[in-house]
Coordinates of C-alpha atoms in Angstrom, one line a residue:
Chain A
X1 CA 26.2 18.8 -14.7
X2 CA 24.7 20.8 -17.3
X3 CA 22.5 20.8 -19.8
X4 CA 21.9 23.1 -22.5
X5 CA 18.3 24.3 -24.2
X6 CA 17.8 22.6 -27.4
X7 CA 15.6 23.6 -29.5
X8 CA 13.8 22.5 -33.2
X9 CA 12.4 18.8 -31.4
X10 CA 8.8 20.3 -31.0
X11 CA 7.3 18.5 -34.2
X12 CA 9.2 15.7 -33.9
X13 CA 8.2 15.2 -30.2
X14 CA 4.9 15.5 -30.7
X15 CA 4.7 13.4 -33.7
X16 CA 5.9 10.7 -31.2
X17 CA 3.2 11.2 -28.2
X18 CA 0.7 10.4 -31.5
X19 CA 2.3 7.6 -32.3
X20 CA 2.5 6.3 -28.7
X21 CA -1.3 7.6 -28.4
X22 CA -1.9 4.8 -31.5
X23 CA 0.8 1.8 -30.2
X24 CA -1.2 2.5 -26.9
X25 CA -4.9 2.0 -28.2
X26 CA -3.4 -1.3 -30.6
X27 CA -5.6 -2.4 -33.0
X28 CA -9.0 -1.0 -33.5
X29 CA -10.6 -3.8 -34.2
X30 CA -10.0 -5.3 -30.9
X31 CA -12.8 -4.0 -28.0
X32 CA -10.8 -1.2 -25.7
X33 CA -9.5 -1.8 -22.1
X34 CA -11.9 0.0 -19.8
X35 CA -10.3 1.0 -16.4
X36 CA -12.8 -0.9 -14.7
X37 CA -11.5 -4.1 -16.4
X38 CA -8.1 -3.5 -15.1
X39 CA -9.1 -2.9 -11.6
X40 CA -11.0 -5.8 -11.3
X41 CA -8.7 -8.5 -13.9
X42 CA -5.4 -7.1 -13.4
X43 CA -5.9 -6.4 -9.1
X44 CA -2.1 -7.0 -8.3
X45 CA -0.8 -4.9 -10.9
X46 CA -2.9 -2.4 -9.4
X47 CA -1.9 -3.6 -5.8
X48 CA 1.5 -2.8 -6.8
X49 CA 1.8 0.7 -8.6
X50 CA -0.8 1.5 -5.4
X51 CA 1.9 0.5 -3.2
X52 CA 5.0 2.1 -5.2
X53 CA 2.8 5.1 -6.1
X54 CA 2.5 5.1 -2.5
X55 CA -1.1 6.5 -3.0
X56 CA -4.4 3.9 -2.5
X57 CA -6.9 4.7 -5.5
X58 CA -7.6 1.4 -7.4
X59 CA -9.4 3.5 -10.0
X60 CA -6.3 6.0 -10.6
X61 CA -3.8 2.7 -10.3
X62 CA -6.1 1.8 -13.3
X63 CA -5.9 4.8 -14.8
X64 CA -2.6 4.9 -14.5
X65 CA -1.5 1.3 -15.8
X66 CA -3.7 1.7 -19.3
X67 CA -2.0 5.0 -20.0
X68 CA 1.6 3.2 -19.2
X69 CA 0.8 0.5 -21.4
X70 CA 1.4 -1.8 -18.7
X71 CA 4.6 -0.3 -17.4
X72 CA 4.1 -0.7 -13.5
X73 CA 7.1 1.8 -12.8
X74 CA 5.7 4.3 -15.4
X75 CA 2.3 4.1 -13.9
X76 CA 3.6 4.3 -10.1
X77 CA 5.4 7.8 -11.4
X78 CA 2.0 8.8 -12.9
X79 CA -0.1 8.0 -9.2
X80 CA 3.3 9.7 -7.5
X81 CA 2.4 13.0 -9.8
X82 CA -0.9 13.2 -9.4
X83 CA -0.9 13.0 -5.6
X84 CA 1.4 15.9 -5.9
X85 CA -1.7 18.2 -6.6
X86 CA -3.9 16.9 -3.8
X87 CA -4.1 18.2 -0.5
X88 CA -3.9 17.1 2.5
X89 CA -6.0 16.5 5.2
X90 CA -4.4 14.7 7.9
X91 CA -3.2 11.6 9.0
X92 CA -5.1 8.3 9.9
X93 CA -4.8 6.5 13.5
X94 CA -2.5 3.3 12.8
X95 CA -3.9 0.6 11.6
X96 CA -5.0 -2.0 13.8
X97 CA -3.9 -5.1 11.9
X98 CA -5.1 -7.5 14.6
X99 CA -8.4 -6.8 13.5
X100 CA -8.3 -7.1 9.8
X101 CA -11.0 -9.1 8.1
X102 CA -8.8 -11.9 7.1
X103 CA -8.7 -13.3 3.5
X104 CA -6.1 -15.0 4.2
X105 CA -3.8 -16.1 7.0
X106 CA -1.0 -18.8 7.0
X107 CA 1.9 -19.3 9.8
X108 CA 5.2 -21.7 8.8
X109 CA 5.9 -21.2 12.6
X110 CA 2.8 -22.7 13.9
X111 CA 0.4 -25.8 12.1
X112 CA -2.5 -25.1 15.0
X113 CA -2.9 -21.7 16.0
X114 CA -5.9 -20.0 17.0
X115 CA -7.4 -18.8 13.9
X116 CA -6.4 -21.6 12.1
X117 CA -4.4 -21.3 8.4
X118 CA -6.6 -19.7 6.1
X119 CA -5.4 -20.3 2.2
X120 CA -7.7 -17.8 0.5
X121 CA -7.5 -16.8 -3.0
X122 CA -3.6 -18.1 -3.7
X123 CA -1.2 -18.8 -6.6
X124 CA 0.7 -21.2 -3.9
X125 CA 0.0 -24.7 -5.1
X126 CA -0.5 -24.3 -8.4
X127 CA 0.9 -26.5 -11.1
X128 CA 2.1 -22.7 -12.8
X129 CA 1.0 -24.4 -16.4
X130 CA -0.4 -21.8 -18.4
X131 CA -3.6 -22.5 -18.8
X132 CA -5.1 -22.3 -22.0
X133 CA -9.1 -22.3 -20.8
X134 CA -8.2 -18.3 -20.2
X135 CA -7.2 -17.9 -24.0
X136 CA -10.6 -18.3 -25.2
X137 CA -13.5 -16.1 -23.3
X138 CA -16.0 -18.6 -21.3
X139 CA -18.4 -18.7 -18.6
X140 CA -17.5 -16.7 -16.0
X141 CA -15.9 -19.3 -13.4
X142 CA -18.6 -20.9 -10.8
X143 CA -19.1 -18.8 -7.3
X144 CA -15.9 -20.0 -4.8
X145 CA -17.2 -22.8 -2.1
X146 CA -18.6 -21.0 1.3
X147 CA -18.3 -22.9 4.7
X148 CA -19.9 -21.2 8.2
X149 CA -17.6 -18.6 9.3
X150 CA -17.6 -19.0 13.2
X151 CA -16.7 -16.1 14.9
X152 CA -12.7 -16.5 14.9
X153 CA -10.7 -14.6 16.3
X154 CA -6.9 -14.5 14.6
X155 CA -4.3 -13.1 17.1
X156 CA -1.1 -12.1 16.1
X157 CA 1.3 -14.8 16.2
X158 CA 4.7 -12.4 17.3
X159 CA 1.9 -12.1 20.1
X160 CA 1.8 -15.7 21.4
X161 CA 5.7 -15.6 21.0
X162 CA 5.7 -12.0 23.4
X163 CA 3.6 -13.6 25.7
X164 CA 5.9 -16.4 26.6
X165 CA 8.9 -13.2 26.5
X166 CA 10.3 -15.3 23.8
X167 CA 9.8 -12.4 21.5
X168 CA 11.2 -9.1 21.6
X169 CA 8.6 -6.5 22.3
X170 CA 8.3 -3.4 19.5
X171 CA 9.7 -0.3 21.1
X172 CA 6.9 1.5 22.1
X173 CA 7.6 4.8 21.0
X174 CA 5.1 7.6 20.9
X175 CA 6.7 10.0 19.0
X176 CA 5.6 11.5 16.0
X177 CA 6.8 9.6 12.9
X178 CA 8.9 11.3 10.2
X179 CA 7.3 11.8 6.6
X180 CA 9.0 11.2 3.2
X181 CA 6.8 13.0 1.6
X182 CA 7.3 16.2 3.7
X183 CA 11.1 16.0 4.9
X184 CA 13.8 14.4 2.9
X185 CA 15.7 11.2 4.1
X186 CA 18.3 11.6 6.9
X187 CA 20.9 9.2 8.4
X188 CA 20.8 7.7 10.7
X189 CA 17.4 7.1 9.9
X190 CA 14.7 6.2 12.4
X191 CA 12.8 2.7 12.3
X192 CA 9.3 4.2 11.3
X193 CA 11.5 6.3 8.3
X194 CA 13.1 3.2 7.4
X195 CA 9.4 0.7 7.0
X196 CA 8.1 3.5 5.3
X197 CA 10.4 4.3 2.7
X198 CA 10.2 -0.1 2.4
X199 CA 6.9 0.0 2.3
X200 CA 6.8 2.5 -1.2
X201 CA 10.3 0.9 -2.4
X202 CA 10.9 -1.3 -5.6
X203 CA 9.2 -4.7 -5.1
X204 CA 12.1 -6.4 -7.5
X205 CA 14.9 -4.2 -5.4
X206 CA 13.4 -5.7 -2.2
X207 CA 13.4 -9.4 -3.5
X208 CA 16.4 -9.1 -4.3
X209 CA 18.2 -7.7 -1.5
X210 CA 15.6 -10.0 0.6
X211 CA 17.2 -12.9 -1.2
X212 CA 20.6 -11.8 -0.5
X213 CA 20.0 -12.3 3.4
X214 CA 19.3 -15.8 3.1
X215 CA 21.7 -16.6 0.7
X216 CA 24.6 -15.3 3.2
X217 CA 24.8 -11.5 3.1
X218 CA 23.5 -10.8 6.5
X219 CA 23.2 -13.5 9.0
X220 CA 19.8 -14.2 8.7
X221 CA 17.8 -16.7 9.7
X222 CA 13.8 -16.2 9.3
X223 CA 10.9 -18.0 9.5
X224 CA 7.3 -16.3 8.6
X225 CA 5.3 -16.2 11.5
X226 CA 2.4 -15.1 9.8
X227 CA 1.0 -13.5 6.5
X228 CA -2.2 -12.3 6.7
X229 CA -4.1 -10.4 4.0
X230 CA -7.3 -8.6 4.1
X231 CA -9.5 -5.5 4.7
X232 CA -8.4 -2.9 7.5
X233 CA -10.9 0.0 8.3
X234 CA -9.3 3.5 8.1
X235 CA -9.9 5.8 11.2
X236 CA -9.3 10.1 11.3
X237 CA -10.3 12.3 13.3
X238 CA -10.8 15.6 11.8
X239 CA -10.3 19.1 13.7
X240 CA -13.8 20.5 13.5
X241 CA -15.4 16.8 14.4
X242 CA -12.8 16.3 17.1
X243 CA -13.7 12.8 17.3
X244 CA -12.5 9.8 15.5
X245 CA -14.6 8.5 12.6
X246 CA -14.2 5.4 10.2
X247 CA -13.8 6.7 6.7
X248 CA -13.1 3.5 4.7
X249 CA -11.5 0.5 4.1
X250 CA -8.4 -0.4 2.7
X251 CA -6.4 -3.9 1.5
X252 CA -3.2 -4.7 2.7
X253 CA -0.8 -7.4 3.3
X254 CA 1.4 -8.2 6.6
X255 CA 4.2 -10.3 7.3
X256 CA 5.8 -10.6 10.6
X257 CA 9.0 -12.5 9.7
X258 CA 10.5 -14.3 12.9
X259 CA 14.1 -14.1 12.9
X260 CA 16.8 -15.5 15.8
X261 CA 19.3 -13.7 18.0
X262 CA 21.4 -14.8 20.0
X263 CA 21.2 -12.1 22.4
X264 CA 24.0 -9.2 23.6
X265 CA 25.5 -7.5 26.8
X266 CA 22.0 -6.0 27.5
X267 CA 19.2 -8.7 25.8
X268 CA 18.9 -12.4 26.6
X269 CA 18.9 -14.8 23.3
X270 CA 15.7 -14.2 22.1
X271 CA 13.4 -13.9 18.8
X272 CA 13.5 -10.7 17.2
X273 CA 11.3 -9.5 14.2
X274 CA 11.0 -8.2 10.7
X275 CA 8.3 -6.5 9.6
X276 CA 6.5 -5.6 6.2
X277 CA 3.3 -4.1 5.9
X278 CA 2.3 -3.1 2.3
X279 CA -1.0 -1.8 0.2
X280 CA -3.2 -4.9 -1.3
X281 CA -2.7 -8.1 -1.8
X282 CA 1.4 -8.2 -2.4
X283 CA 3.2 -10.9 -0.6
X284 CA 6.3 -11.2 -1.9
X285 CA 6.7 -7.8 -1.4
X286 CA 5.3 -8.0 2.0
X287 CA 8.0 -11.1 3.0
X288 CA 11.3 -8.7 1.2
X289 CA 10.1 -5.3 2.7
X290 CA 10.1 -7.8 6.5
X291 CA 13.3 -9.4 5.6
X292 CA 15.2 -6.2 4.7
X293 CA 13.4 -4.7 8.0
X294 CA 15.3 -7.3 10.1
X295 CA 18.6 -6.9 8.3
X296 CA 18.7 -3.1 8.7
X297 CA 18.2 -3.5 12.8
X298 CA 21.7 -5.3 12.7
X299 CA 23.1 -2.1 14.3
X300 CA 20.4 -1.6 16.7
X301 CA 20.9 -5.1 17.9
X302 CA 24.5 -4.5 18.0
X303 CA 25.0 -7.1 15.0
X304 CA 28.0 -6.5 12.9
X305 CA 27.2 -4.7 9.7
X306 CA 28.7 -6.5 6.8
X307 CA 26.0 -6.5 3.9
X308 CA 24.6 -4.4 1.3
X309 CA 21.1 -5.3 2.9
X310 CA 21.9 -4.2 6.3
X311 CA 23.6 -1.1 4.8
X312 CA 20.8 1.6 5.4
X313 CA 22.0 3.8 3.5
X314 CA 22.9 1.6 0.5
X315 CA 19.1 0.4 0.9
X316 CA 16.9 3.5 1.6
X317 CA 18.8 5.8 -1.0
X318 CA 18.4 3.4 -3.9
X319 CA 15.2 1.3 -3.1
X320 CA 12.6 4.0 -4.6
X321 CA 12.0 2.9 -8.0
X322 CA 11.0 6.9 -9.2
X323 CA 13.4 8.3 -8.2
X324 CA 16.2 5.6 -9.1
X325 CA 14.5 5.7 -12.8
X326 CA 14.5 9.2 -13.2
X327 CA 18.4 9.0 -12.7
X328 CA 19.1 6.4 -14.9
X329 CA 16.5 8.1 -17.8
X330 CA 18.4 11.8 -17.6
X331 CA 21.5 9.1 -19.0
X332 CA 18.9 9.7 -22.0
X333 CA 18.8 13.2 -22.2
X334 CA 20.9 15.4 -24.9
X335 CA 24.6 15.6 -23.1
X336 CA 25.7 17.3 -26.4
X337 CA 27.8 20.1 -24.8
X338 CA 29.5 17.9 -22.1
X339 CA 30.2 15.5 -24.3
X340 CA 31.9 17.6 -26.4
X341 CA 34.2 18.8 -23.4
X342 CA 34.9 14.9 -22.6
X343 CA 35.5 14.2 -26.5
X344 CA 37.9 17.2 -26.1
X345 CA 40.1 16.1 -23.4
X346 CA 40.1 12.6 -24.5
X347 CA 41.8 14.1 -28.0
X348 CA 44.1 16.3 -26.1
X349 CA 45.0 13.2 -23.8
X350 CA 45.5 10.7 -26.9
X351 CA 47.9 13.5 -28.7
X352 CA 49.9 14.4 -25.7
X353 CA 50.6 10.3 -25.2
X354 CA 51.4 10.0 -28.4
X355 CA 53.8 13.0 -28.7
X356 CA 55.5 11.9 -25.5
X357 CA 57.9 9.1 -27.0
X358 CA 58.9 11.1 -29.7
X359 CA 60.4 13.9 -27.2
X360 CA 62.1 10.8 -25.2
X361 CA 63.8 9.6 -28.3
X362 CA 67.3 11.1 -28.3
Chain B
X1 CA -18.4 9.3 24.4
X2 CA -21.9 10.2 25.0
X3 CA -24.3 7.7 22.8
X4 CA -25.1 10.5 20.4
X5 CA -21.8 10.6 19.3
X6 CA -21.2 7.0 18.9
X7 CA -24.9 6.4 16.8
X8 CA -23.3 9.5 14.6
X9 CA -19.5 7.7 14.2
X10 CA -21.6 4.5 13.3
X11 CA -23.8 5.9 10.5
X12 CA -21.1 7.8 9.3
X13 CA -18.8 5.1 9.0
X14 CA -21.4 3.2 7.5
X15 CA -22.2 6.1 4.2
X16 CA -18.6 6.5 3.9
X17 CA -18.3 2.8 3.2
X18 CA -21.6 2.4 0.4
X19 CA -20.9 3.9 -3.0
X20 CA -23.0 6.9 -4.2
X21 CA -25.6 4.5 -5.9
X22 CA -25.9 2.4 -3.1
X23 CA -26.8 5.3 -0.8
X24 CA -29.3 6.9 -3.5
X25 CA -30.7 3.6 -4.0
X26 CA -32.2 4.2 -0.8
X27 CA -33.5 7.4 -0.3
X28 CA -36.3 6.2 -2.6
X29 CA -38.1 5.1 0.6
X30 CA -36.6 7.6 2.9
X31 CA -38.3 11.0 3.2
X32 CA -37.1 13.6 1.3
X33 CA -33.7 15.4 2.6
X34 CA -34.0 19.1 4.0
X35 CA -32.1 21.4 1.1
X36 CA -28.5 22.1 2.0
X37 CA -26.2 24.6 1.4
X38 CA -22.3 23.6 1.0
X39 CA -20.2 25.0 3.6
X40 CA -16.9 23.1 2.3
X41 CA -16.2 21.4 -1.2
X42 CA -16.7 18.5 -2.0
X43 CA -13.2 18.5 -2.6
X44 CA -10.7 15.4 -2.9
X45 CA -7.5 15.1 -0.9
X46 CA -5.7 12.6 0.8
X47 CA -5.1 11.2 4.2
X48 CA -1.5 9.8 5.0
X49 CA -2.2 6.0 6.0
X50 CA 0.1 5.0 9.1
X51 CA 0.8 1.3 10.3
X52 CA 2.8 0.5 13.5
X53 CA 6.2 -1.1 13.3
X54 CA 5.4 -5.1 13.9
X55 CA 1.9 -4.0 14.2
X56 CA 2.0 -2.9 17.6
X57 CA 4.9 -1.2 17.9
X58 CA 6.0 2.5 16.9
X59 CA 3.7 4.4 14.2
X60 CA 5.5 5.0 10.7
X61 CA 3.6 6.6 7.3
X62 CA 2.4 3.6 5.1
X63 CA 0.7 5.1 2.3
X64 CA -1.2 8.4 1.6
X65 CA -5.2 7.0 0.2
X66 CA -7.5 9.9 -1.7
X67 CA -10.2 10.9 0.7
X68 CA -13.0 13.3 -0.2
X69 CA -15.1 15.6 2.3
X70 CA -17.8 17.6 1.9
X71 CA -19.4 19.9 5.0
X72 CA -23.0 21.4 4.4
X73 CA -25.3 23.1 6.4
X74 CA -29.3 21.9 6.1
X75 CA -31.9 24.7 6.4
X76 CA -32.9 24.1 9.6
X77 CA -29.0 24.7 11.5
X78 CA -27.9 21.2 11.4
X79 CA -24.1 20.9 10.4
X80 CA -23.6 17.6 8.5
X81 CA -20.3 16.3 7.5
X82 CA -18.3 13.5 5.7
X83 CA -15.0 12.1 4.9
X84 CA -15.1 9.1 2.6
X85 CA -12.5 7.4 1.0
X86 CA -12.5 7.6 -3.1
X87 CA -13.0 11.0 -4.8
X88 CA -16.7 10.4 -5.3
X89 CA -18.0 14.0 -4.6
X90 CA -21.4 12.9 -4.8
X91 CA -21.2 10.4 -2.6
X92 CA -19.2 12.7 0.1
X93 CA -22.0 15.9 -0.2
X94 CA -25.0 13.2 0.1
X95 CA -23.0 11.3 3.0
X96 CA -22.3 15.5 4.6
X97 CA -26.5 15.8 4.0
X98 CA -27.6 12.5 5.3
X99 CA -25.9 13.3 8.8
X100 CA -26.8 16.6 8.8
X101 CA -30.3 15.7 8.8
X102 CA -29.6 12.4 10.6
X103 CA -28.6 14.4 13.8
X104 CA -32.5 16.3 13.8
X105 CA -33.9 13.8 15.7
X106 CA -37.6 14.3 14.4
X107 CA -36.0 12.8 11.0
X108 CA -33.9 10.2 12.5
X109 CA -36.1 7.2 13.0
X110 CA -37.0 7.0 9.4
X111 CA -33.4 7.9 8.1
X112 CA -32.1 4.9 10.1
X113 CA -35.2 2.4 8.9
X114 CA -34.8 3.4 5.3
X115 CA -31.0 4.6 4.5
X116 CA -28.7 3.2 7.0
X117 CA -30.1 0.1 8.8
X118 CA -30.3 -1.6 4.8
X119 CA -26.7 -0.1 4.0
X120 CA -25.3 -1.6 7.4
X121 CA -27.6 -5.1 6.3
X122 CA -26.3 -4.9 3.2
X123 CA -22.3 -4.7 4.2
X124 CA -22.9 -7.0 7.0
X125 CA -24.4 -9.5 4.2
X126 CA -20.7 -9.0 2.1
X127 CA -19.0 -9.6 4.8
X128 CA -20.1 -12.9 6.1
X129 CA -20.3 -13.8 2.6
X130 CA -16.2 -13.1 2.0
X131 CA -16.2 -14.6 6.0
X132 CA -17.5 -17.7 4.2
X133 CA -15.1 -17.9 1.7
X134 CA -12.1 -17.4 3.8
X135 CA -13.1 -20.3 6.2
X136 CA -13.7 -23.1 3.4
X137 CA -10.1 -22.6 2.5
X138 CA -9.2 -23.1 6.2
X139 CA -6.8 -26.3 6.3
X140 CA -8.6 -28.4 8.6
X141 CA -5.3 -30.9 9.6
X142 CA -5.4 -34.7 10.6
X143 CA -2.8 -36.7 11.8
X144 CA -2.1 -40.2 11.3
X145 CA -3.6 -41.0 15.0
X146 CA -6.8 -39.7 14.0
X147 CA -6.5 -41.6 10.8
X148 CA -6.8 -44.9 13.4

C-alpha cells in the first residue's frame, strides 16, 4: 500500500483543530467540565478508557475523556500515547484478589457462602427509567446506610469448588509472563498472553463474542461463581530496597465464570473456569473477558474448535480497539494515487469486455 | 524480615497511600524535617500491574498504573525513599524525606505520633466506613421455614 505526500491541507487542517477546540468547549455560557468532575461523576467511563488504555490514572482517564469529547476509544488511544513516554520501573507482585476490600461480592452458584452476597453500589435492580430528579441540580443525595462490618472473611468461591476436587486447579506455572507491550503477539499464544491482551481488549468486542458462546458458538455452559469488586493494594519491590513495599491501591473487578466439562482421556468430568480480571468497576466487561477466557481453552481441554470465540487468533488479533480503529481510520486517509491505478484497470477491464463481442461477431 | 524492616514497609505503605495535603497536613505538629538533597527525581513512570490466571493460578500483565519515586538523602546520611502511585512529585519527595528521617531513630517517636500514626487512623477510619457500607447491602436471606 502506498501513500503519497500531499501537500497545501496545512490551513485547512488547522482551521479544523480550532473549530474542534470550540465544538469541544460548547457553549460559553454554560460552567466548564473540570477533570475532577469527570473522575468523580463519570467513574466508569473512566474505569473503562483506564482498562482499554491499559494504563491506571483516573486523573489522566479524565484528562483524556474531556479532550475526546466523550469518545471512550479516542480517549483510550490518548492514555495508550501518553504511557508511551513514561518509563518504566518494574513490575508489581500479582495481585492477591482474595484479599480485596470488597465493595461488592455476589455468587449465582452459591445463596449462603461465607462472606455472604454483598450488592454494593449496583445498577442491577433498577427500574432503568430515566430519572428526571438528575436533570435539575439538587441536594447532594443523603450519606448511603452503614451497618457493623464484622470481620468477614470472603474466600474465593472456585476455592470451595477446588477443595471438594470438583474444580480444576489453575496451572501453576512459574514462568515469566509474556508482555504486549514489549513483544508482539505470537501463536500459539500462552494463557497469561491471552487474559492480558482480554483484559485491554474492546469491552463491546468482548460482549459480543461473550454473547456468541451462549447463544451456541462454542459449547458453553457458565455460571458466575463470583464477581467481586473492590480495592487491591499494589506491591513492588524495587532493586536498591530489595524488599517488597506497598505502593498503592488500585480498583478492579473479578469474575470467575464456572463452566462444565465433561472430562477427556486424561481429566475426570469436572468444573473448569473462565476468568476476567479488569481495572475498576466494569462488570460486563469482567463476565465477557471470563467467558471468552473459557472458550479460548477449548483446545487445551481437547474441545473441538468450531467458533469464532474459541478461534485465538480470530479473537486476540482483532479484540484491541486502537489498533483495530487505527485500521479502519487509514480507510480515511488520501488513497488518491491507488485509486487512480484501480480506476485505471477497472477502465481497461470495462473496454476490453466490451470490445470482446465485436471481435466474436463474424 | 527483621522488625526494622517491616515498621519501614508499614510507614511506607502508609505515605504512599495519603495525598500530598494529607501528609503536609501533619507535619504542622511534627518536628521539623532534616534538609535533603535529591538523589533521584521525583520522576513519574509506571509499574506493569500483574493478576494471576483464576486468581491463583499463573501470573499474566493486567495493566501498567503511573507510579512516581523520589530517593533523597537527609543531611545526616540517612537514605529515604518512596514509590507511590499517582504522579504527585510532591507527594513522592516528602514521602522519600519522611522515611529518610523516619529511619534516625532519635526522630522516630515523634514522626510516628504526629505523621503516620494519624495517617494510618485516618485510612483505617475510610475503611471501616466503606466496610460499613458494603455490609448494609449484604442480602441477609429468609426462607419460608423461618417465616413460621
Amino acid at each position: 500500500m502506498a501513500y503519497v505526500a500531499v501537500k497545501g491541507g496545512e490551513r485547512a487542517i488547522g482551521n479544523a483543530h480550532a473549530w474542534l477546540a470550540e465544538t469541544r468547549r460548547g457553549d460559553t455560557t454554560l460552567a466548564e467540565l473540570e477533570v475532577p468532575q469527570i473522575v468523580q461523576q463519570l467513574s466508569l467511563a473512566v474505569d473503562r478508557v483506564m482498562a482499554e488504555g491499559s494504563c491506571y490514572d483516573r486523573d489522566l482517564a479524565a484528562l483524556a475523556i474531556k479532550q475526546s469529547k466523550g469518545d471512550l476509544i479516542e480517549a483510550a488511544f490518548l492514555l495508550r500515547a501518553y504511557r508511551t513516554t513514561l518509563p518504566r520501573f518494574g513490575y508489581s507482585t500479582p495481585l492477591d484478589t482474595a484479599a480485596m476490600r470488597i465493595r461488592r461480592r455476589v455468587s449465582a452458584t452459591y445463596k449462603d457462602l461465607p462472606g455472604g452476597q454483598v450488592l454494593g453500589p449496583t445498577f442491577d435492580y433498577t427500574h432503568r427509567l430515566l430519572d428526571f430528579a438528575l436533570a435539575a441540580a439538587g441536594e447532594p443525595p443523603a450519606p448511603a446506610p452503614e451497618a457493623p462490618a464484622g470481620d468477614t472473611e470472603s474466600p474465593r468461591v472456585t476455592e470451595l469448588l477446588s477443595r471438594e476436587g470438583l474444580m480444576r486447579r489453575e496451572d501453576d506455572a512459574t514462568a515469566e509472563p509474556a508482555d504486549l507491550t514489549r513483544q508482539p503477539l505470537a501463536f500459539p499464544a500462552a494463557r497469561p498472553t491471552r487474559l492480558q491482551n482480554l483484559a485491554r481488549g474492546d469491552e463491546g468486542f468482548l460482549l459480543g463474542l461473550g454473547y456468541s458462546t451462549q447463544r451456541g458458538y462454542g459449547n458453553s455452559h457458565p455460571f458466575v461463581g463470583e464477581i467481586r469488586h473492590g480495592t487491591v493494594t499494589i506491591c513492588l519491590t524495587p532493586p536498591e530496597l530489595g524488599f517488597e513495599i506497598e505502593i498503592g491501591e488500585i480498583a478492579v473487578t473479578e469474575c470467575q465464570m464456572v463452566n462444565q466439562f465433561h472430562g477427556s482421556r486424561s481429566e475426570p468430568p469436572q468444573f473448569t473456569r473462565g476468568y476476567g480480571l479488569v481495572l475498576g468497576h466494569g462488570e460486563r466487561k469482567a463476565m465477557s473477558m471470563a467467558l471468552v477466557d473459557r472458550a479460548l481453552q477449548a483446545g487445551d481441554l481437547g474441545e473441538d474448535r468450531t467458533a469464532p470465540a474459541q478461534d485465538e487468533e480470530f479473537v486476540l488479533l482483532h479484540s484491541d480497539n486502537v489498533e483495530a480503529t487505527g485500521f479502519v481510520e487509514h480507510l480515511k486517509l488520501p488513497h488518491y494515487v491507488d485509486f487512480q491505478s484501480e480506476l485505471e484497470v477497472v477502465r481497461r477491464m470495462r473496454a476490453t469486455a466490451t470490445l470482446q463481442p465485436e471481435q466474436a461477431t463474424p | 524480615m527483621p522488625e526494622d524492616t517491616e515498621s519501614r514497609r508499614r510507614w511506607m505503605g502508609i505515605l504512599a497511600r495519603a495525598s500530598h495535603g494529607a501528609i503536609q497536613a501533619r507535619l504542622g505538629a511534627a518536628p521539623a524535617l532534616p534538609p535533603h538533597t535529591r538523589l533521584r527525581g521525583p520522576e513519574t513512570g509506571l509499574v506493569m500491574v500483574r493478576g494471576r490466571a483464576g486468581g491463583d493460578g499463573a501470573a499474566f500483565n493486567l495493566s501498567e498504573m503511573t507510579v512516581t519515586r523520589c530517593a533523597v538523602t537527609l543531611h545526616g546520611g540517612n537514605v529515604g525513599h518512596a514509590y507511590v502511585a499517582g504522579r504527585d512529585r510532591q507527594q513522592a519527595e516528602l514521602a522519600a524525606a519522611l522515611d529518610g528521617a523516619l529511619q534516625d531513630a532519635t526522630l522516630r517517636p515523634a514522626l510516628m505520633a504526629t505523621v503516620i500514626e494519624p495517617l494510618a487512623a485516618a485510612e483505617a477510619e475510610a475503611v471501616a466506613r466503606e466496610a460499613r457500607k458494603a455490609a448494609a447491602t449484604r442480602v441477609q436471606f429468609f426462607t419460608m421455614a423461618n417465616m413460621r
